[in-house]
């Protein structure tokens, strides 16, 4: 089960939500950060010591940093057209994220 934490008006969160939508993934979204709070709570900091959004939970696996999350989702759920297997083609796509 995928859970994406973060407020929708964050560009970095939107990037992750867009990727999940493009991949047709089912996920739970939890608003966090900004006016929604939660990021300074002990339970959230246990998941992400940086206290930032977005955060992805894939069952017991936890990731933060939007580009890392996008790469993970693309590699796990995308096909070769979405996330190239050829390293040079992949690097050419990824340079637009970083």
Short mmCIF file of C-alpha atoms in Angstrom, two decimals:
data_model
loop_
_atom_site.label_atom_id
_atom_site.label_comp_id
_atom_site.label_asym_id
_atom_site.label_seq_id
_atom_site.Cartn_x
_atom_site.Cartn_y
_atom_site.Cartn_z
CA UNK A 1 0.00 0.00 0.00
CA UNK A 2 1.38 3.36 -1.04
CA UNK A 3 0.95 6.44 1.12
CA UNK A 4 2.13 9.86 -0.01
CA UNK A 5 2.52 12.51 2.67
CA UNK A 6 2.58 16.21 1.83
CA UNK A 7 0.49 19.22 0.95
CA UNK A 8 -0.69 19.48 -2.64
CA UNK A 9 0.51 23.07 -3.04
CA UNK A 10 4.13 21.97 -2.63
CA UNK A 11 5.86 21.64 -6.00
CA UNK A 12 7.88 18.69 -4.73
CA UNK A 13 4.77 16.89 -3.51
CA UNK A 14 2.97 17.66 -6.77
CA UNK A 15 5.86 16.04 -8.66
CA UNK A 16 5.33 12.79 -6.73
CA UNK A 17 1.53 12.92 -7.08
CA UNK A 18 1.90 13.54 -10.83
CA UNK A 19 4.23 10.55 -11.18
CA UNK A 20 1.83 8.30 -9.26
CA UNK A 21 -1.05 9.48 -11.44
CA UNK A 22 0.90 8.92 -14.67
CA UNK A 23 1.67 5.39 -13.52
CA UNK A 24 -1.99 4.78 -12.62
CA UNK A 25 -1.13 3.92 -9.03
CA UNK A 26 -3.59 3.66 -6.18
CA UNK A 27 -2.38 5.46 -3.09
CA UNK A 28 -3.49 7.17 0.07
CA UNK A 29 -2.66 10.85 0.35
CA UNK A 30 -2.12 12.50 3.74
CA UNK A 31 -1.86 16.29 3.88
CA UNK A 32 1.19 17.26 5.91
CA UNK A 33 3.44 20.28 6.15
CA UNK A 34 2.60 23.97 6.15
CA UNK A 35 -0.80 24.68 7.69
CA UNK A 36 -1.50 20.95 7.95
CA UNK A 37 1.31 20.43 10.46
CA UNK A 38 2.27 16.83 11.30
CA UNK A 39 5.89 17.15 10.13
CA UNK A 40 7.14 18.08 13.59
CA UNK A 41 5.27 15.31 15.34
CA UNK A 42 7.38 12.53 16.81
CA UNK A 43 5.62 9.88 14.71
CA UNK A 44 6.41 11.73 11.46
CA UNK A 45 10.00 12.46 12.50
CA UNK A 46 10.45 8.75 13.15
CA UNK A 47 9.68 8.23 9.45
CA UNK A 48 11.58 11.27 8.17
CA UNK A 49 14.12 12.88 10.50
CA UNK A 50 14.37 15.84 8.10
CA UNK A 51 10.76 16.73 8.85
CA UNK A 52 10.06 17.69 5.24
CA UNK A 53 7.58 16.63 2.57
CA UNK A 54 7.06 14.65 0.45
CA UNK A 55 7.37 11.30 2.13
CA UNK A 56 6.46 7.96 0.57
CA UNK A 57 5.51 4.83 2.47
CA UNK A 58 5.44 1.64 0.43
CA UNK A 59 4.28 -0.79 3.07
CA UNK A 60 7.21 -0.78 5.54
CA UNK A 61 9.64 0.94 3.15
CA UNK A 62 9.98 4.71 3.60
CA UNK A 63 11.52 7.31 1.28
CA UNK A 64 11.79 11.07 1.28
CA UNK A 65 13.13 13.59 -1.28
CA UNK A 66 10.88 14.04 -4.29
CA UNK A 67 13.36 13.04 -7.01
CA UNK A 68 14.30 9.89 -5.12
CA UNK A 69 10.62 9.01 -4.74
CA UNK A 70 9.92 9.63 -8.44
CA UNK A 71 12.86 7.43 -9.46
CA UNK A 72 11.71 4.68 -7.10
CA UNK A 73 8.12 4.74 -8.37
CA UNK A 74 9.25 4.81 -11.99
CA UNK A 75 11.67 1.92 -11.50
CA UNK A 76 9.21 -0.19 -9.51
CA UNK A 77 6.00 0.44 -11.45
CA UNK A 78 6.96 1.94 -14.81
CA UNK A 79 7.82 0.18 -18.03
CA UNK A 80 10.82 0.89 -20.26
CA UNK A 81 8.89 3.60 -22.12
CA UNK A 82 8.25 5.42 -18.85
CA UNK A 83 11.66 4.87 -17.26
CA UNK A 84 14.37 3.80 -19.72
CA UNK A 85 16.49 0.78 -18.87
CA UNK A 86 19.38 2.07 -20.99
CA UNK A 87 21.56 4.05 -18.57
CA UNK A 88 22.35 6.86 -20.99
CA UNK A 89 18.69 7.31 -21.94
CA UNK A 90 17.74 7.22 -18.26
CA UNK A 91 20.41 9.79 -17.37
CA UNK A 92 19.20 12.06 -20.18
CA UNK A 93 15.69 11.96 -18.68
CA UNK A 94 16.85 12.32 -15.07
CA UNK A 95 18.98 15.40 -15.74
CA UNK A 96 15.74 17.34 -16.10
CA UNK A 97 14.82 16.49 -12.50
CA UNK A 98 18.06 17.46 -10.81
#
